[in-house]
Amino acid sequence: MPELLNKLTREKERLAAEQAATASIRAAEAKVNATAEELLELKRANEHELRVLKAQYEKHVRDTTYACRQQVRKAQQEAVDAEAAAERAEKRRQSSEVHVANLQKKLEALKAHIQRRSDNTEFHLAGLDRMMSARIHRVTAQSENRVERMNQHANQVRKTCNRALHHIEGELQDQMARAHVRAEGRVRYKELCDLAARCAKCEMTEESYKSLKAELQDQMARAHVRAEGRVRYKELCDLAARCAKCEMTEESYKSLKAELQDQMARA
């Protein structure tokens, strides 16, 4: 029995080992199949990528070839254009040289013409300058003469006006003085009338009458002298104020001096 048990045990172990080996084999086969499929996929992908790269390379080669051909055509066209431009530039240079030579001739002719015009202009300007200087000198002399005559006329008018004003002012002041004297005389006359009316009521001796008459006459004379002196003093003050404000010639000073002496003698 133990031998059978051992045998069965060994059989079970062997069966388990076989099953495990079978399972491992199946797993390995599955891995191999998956790896083979992956390898096939990779081959197909590599082949597809190779075809795509080949197509792209061929396209790039075609594009590069076309671009190079275009650049060559463009370079050839530019070379042709450059040659044509060079020819046109050469023609323009030649025509410009001819034009410059013509312009130089015209410039020399214009310089000569400008020199002649400048000489003529300077000659005419010199004559005009002399004529204008003579006119200015003549006009200046005429203006100075006119100004001198106008100053003399203005001084003469001012002197005449001053003399007329002084004469009128003297007459007015004389009239004012006489009016003051007449007014004071009327006042004195009224006072005398009042005094005579008062004295008519009383008896006076001849001696008192004579003394009163002499006193009244003295008072009237002093009043008249005071009034005349005030008027003459005011005239002298006004005249001195006018003399202080204006400039006087020697003739005006002499006449004013004589007038002042006359007025002081009358005062």
Coordinates of C-alpha atoms in Angstrom, one line a residue:
M1 CA 0.0 0.0 0.0
P2 CA 2.6 2.5 0.8
E3 CA 4.2 1.8 -2.5
L4 CA 0.9 2.4 -4.3
L5 CA 0.5 5.6 -2.4
N6 CA 3.9 6.6 -3.3
K7 CA 3.3 5.7 -6.9
L8 CA 0.0 7.5 -7.0
T9 CA 1.7 10.5 -5.5
R10 CA 4.4 10.4 -8.0
E11 CA 1.8 10.0 -10.8
K12 CA 0.0 13.1 -9.5
E13 CA 3.1 15.1 -9.3
R14 CA 4.1 14.0 -12.8
L15 CA 0.6 14.8 -14.0
A16 CA 0.7 18.2 -12.3
A17 CA 4.1 18.8 -13.9
E18 CA 2.8 17.8 -17.3
Q19 CA -0.2 20.1 -16.9
A20 CA 2.1 22.9 -15.8
A21 CA 4.4 22.3 -18.7
T22 CA 1.5 22.1 -21.0
A23 CA 0.2 25.4 -19.7
S24 CA 3.6 27.0 -19.9
I25 CA 3.9 25.7 -23.5
R26 CA 0.5 27.1 -24.4
A27 CA 1.5 30.4 -22.8
A28 CA 4.7 30.4 -24.7
E29 CA 2.9 29.6 -27.9
A30 CA 0.5 32.4 -27.2
K31 CA 3.4 34.8 -26.6
V32 CA 5.1 33.5 -29.8
N33 CA 1.9 34.0 -31.8
A34 CA 1.5 37.5 -30.3
T35 CA 5.1 38.4 -31.0
A36 CA 4.8 37.0 -34.5
E37 CA 1.7 39.1 -35.1
E38 CA 3.4 42.1 -33.7
L39 CA 6.4 41.4 -35.9
L40 CA 4.1 41.1 -38.9
E41 CA 2.4 44.4 -37.9
L42 CA 5.8 46.0 -37.6
K43 CA 6.9 44.7 -40.9
R44 CA 3.7 46.0 -42.5
A45 CA 4.1 49.3 -40.8
N46 CA 7.8 49.5 -41.8
E47 CA 6.9 48.6 -45.4
H48 CA 4.1 51.3 -45.4
E49 CA 6.4 53.9 -43.8
L50 CA 9.1 52.9 -46.3
R51 CA 6.6 53.4 -49.2
V52 CA 5.5 56.8 -47.7
L53 CA 9.1 57.9 -47.2
K54 CA 9.9 56.8 -50.7
A55 CA 7.0 58.8 -52.1
Q56 CA 7.9 61.8 -50.1
Y57 CA 11.5 61.6 -51.2
E58 CA 10.4 61.3 -54.8
K59 CA 8.0 64.3 -54.3
H60 CA 10.8 66.3 -52.7
V61 CA 13.2 65.4 -55.5
R62 CA 10.6 66.5 -58.1
D63 CA 9.9 69.7 -56.2
T64 CA 13.5 70.5 -55.8
T65 CA 14.1 69.8 -59.4
Y66 CA 11.2 72.1 -60.4
A67 CA 12.4 74.8 -58.0
C68 CA 16.0 74.5 -59.4
R69 CA 14.7 74.7 -62.9
Q70 CA 12.6 77.8 -61.9
Q71 CA 15.6 79.4 -60.3
V72 CA 17.7 78.7 -63.4
R73 CA 15.0 80.2 -65.6
K74 CA 14.8 83.2 -63.3
A75 CA 18.5 83.6 -63.2
Q76 CA 18.6 83.5 -67.0
Q77 CA 15.8 86.0 -67.2
E78 CA 17.6 88.3 -64.7
A79 CA 20.8 88.0 -66.7
V80 CA 18.9 89.0 -69.8
D81 CA 17.2 91.9 -68.0
A82 CA 20.5 93.0 -66.5
E83 CA 22.1 93.0 -70.0
A84 CA 19.1 95.0 -71.3
A85 CA 19.4 97.4 -68.4
A86 CA 23.1 97.8 -68.9
E87 CA 22.5 98.6 -72.6
R88 CA 19.8 101.1 -71.6
A89 CA 22.1 102.6 -68.9
E90 CA 24.9 102.9 -71.5
K91 CA 22.5 104.7 -73.8
R92 CA 21.3 107.0 -71.0
R93 CA 24.9 107.7 -70.1
Q94 CA 25.8 108.7 -73.6
S95 CA 22.7 110.9 -73.9
S96 CA 23.4 112.4 -70.4
E97 CA 26.9 113.3 -71.5
V98 CA 25.6 115.0 -74.5
H99 CA 23.0 116.8 -72.4
V100 CA 25.6 117.8 -69.8
A101 CA 27.8 119.3 -72.6
N102 CA 24.8 121.3 -73.9
L103 CA 23.9 122.5 -70.4
Q104 CA 27.5 123.6 -69.8
K105 CA 27.4 125.7 -72.9
K106 CA 24.1 127.2 -71.8
L107 CA 25.5 127.8 -68.3
E108 CA 28.5 129.7 -69.7
A109 CA 26.1 131.7 -71.9
L110 CA 23.9 132.5 -69.0
K111 CA 26.9 133.5 -66.8
A112 CA 28.0 135.9 -69.5
H113 CA 24.4 137.3 -69.8
I114 CA 24.1 137.6 -66.0
Q115 CA 27.4 139.5 -65.8
R116 CA 26.2 141.9 -68.5
R117 CA 22.9 142.4 -66.7
S118 CA 24.7 142.9 -63.3
D119 CA 27.0 145.5 -64.8
N120 CA 24.0 147.4 -66.3
T121 CA 22.1 147.1 -63.1
E122 CA 25.0 148.4 -61.0
F123 CA 25.3 151.4 -63.4
H124 CA 21.6 152.2 -63.3
L125 CA 21.6 151.7 -59.5
A126 CA 24.5 154.1 -59.1
G127 CA 22.7 156.7 -61.2
L128 CA 19.5 156.1 -59.2
D129 CA 21.4 156.4 -55.9
R130 CA 22.9 159.7 -56.9
M131 CA 19.5 161.0 -58.0
M132 CA 17.8 159.9 -54.8
S133 CA 20.5 161.4 -52.7
A134 CA 20.1 164.7 -54.5
R135 CA 16.3 164.5 -54.0
I136 CA 16.7 163.6 -50.3
H137 CA 19.1 166.5 -49.8
R138 CA 16.7 168.9 -51.6
V139 CA 13.6 167.6 -49.7
T140 CA 15.5 167.8 -46.4
A141 CA 16.5 171.4 -47.0
Q142 CA 12.9 172.3 -48.1
S143 CA 11.5 170.5 -45.0
E144 CA 13.9 172.3 -42.7
N145 CA 13.0 175.7 -44.3
R146 CA 9.3 174.9 -44.0
V147 CA 9.7 173.9 -40.3
E148 CA 11.7 177.0 -39.6
R149 CA 9.1 179.2 -41.2
M150 CA 6.3 177.4 -39.4
N151 CA 8.2 177.8 -36.1
Q152 CA 8.6 181.5 -36.8
H153 CA 5.0 181.8 -37.7
A154 CA 3.9 179.9 -34.6
N155 CA 6.1 182.1 -32.4
Q156 CA 4.7 185.2 -34.0
V157 CA 1.2 184.0 -33.5
R158 CA 1.9 183.0 -29.9
K159 CA 3.4 186.5 -29.2
T160 CA 0.5 188.2 -30.8
C161 CA -2.0 186.1 -28.9
N162 CA -0.1 186.7 -25.6
R163 CA -0.1 190.4 -26.2
A164 CA -3.8 190.4 -27.1
L165 CA -4.6 188.3 -24.0
H166 CA -2.5 190.5 -21.8
H167 CA -4.2 193.6 -23.2
I168 CA -7.7 192.1 -22.7
E169 CA -6.8 190.8 -19.2
G170 CA -5.5 194.3 -18.3
E171 CA -8.7 195.9 -19.5
L172 CA -10.8 193.3 -17.6
Q173 CA -8.8 193.8 -14.5
D174 CA -9.1 197.6 -14.8
Q175 CA -12.8 197.2 -15.3
M176 CA -13.0 194.9 -12.2
A177 CA -11.0 197.4 -10.2
R178 CA -13.2 200.3 -11.2
A179 CA -16.3 198.1 -10.5
H180 CA -14.9 197.4 -7.0
V181 CA -14.2 201.1 -6.5
R182 CA -17.7 202.0 -7.6
A183 CA -19.2 199.3 -5.4
E184 CA -17.2 200.5 -2.4
G185 CA -18.1 204.1 -3.3
R186 CA -21.8 203.1 -3.3
V187 CA -21.3 201.4 0.0
R188 CA -19.5 204.5 1.4
Y189 CA -22.2 206.7 -0.1
K190 CA -24.9 204.7 1.6
E191 CA -23.0 204.9 4.9
L192 CA -22.6 208.7 4.4
C193 CA -26.3 209.0 3.6
D194 CA -27.2 207.0 6.7
L195 CA -24.7 209.1 8.7
A196 CA -26.2 212.3 7.2
A197 CA -29.7 211.1 8.1
R198 CA -28.6 210.5 11.7
C199 CA -26.6 213.8 11.8
A200 CA -29.6 215.7 10.4
K201 CA -31.4 215.1 13.7
C202 CA -28.7 216.6 15.8
E203 CA -27.0 220.0 15.9
M204 CA -23.3 220.1 14.8
T205 CA -20.8 222.9 15.0
E206 CA -18.8 224.0 12.0
E207 CA -15.6 222.6 13.5
S208 CA -17.2 219.2 14.1
Y209 CA -18.5 219.1 10.6
K210 CA -15.1 219.9 9.1
S211 CA -13.3 217.3 11.2
L212 CA -16.0 214.7 10.3
K213 CA -15.7 215.6 6.6
A214 CA -11.9 215.3 6.7
E215 CA -12.1 212.0 8.4
L216 CA -14.6 210.6 5.9
Q217 CA -12.5 211.8 3.0
D218 CA -9.4 210.2 4.5
Q219 CA -11.2 206.9 5.0
M220 CA -12.5 206.9 1.4
A221 CA -9.0 207.7 0.0
R222 CA -7.5 204.9 2.1
A223 CA -10.2 202.4 1.0
H224 CA -9.7 203.4 -2.7
V225 CA -5.9 202.9 -2.3
R226 CA -6.3 199.5 -0.6
A227 CA -8.7 198.3 -3.4
E228 CA -6.4 199.6 -6.1
G229 CA -3.4 198.0 -4.4
R230 CA -5.2 194.6 -4.1
V231 CA -6.1 194.6 -7.8
R232 CA -2.6 195.6 -8.9
Y233 CA -1.1 192.9 -6.6
K234 CA -3.3 190.3 -8.1
E235 CA -2.3 191.4 -11.6
L236 CA 1.3 191.2 -10.7
C237 CA 0.9 187.7 -9.2
D238 CA -0.9 186.4 -12.4
L239 CA 1.7 188.0 -14.6
A240 CA 4.5 186.4 -12.7
A241 CA 2.8 183.0 -12.8
R242 CA 2.5 183.3 -16.6
C243 CA 6.1 184.3 -17.0
A244 CA 7.3 181.3 -14.9
K245 CA 5.4 178.9 -17.2
C246 CA 6.7 180.1 -20.6
E247 CA 10.0 180.7 -22.2
M248 CA 10.6 184.4 -23.1
T249 CA 12.7 186.1 -25.6
E250 CA 14.8 189.2 -24.9
E251 CA 12.2 191.5 -26.5
S252 CA 9.3 190.0 -24.5
Y253 CA 11.3 190.3 -21.3
K254 CA 12.0 194.0 -22.0
S255 CA 8.3 194.7 -22.7
L256 CA 7.2 192.8 -19.7
K257 CA 9.7 194.6 -17.5
A258 CA 8.4 198.0 -18.7
E259 CA 4.8 196.9 -18.1
L260 CA 5.6 195.8 -14.5
Q261 CA 7.4 199.1 -13.8
D262 CA 4.4 201.0 -15.2
Q263 CA 2.0 199.0 -13.0
M264 CA 4.1 199.3 -9.9
A265 CA 4.3 203.1 -10.5
R266 CA 0.5 203.3 -10.8
A267 CA 0.1 201.1 -7.7

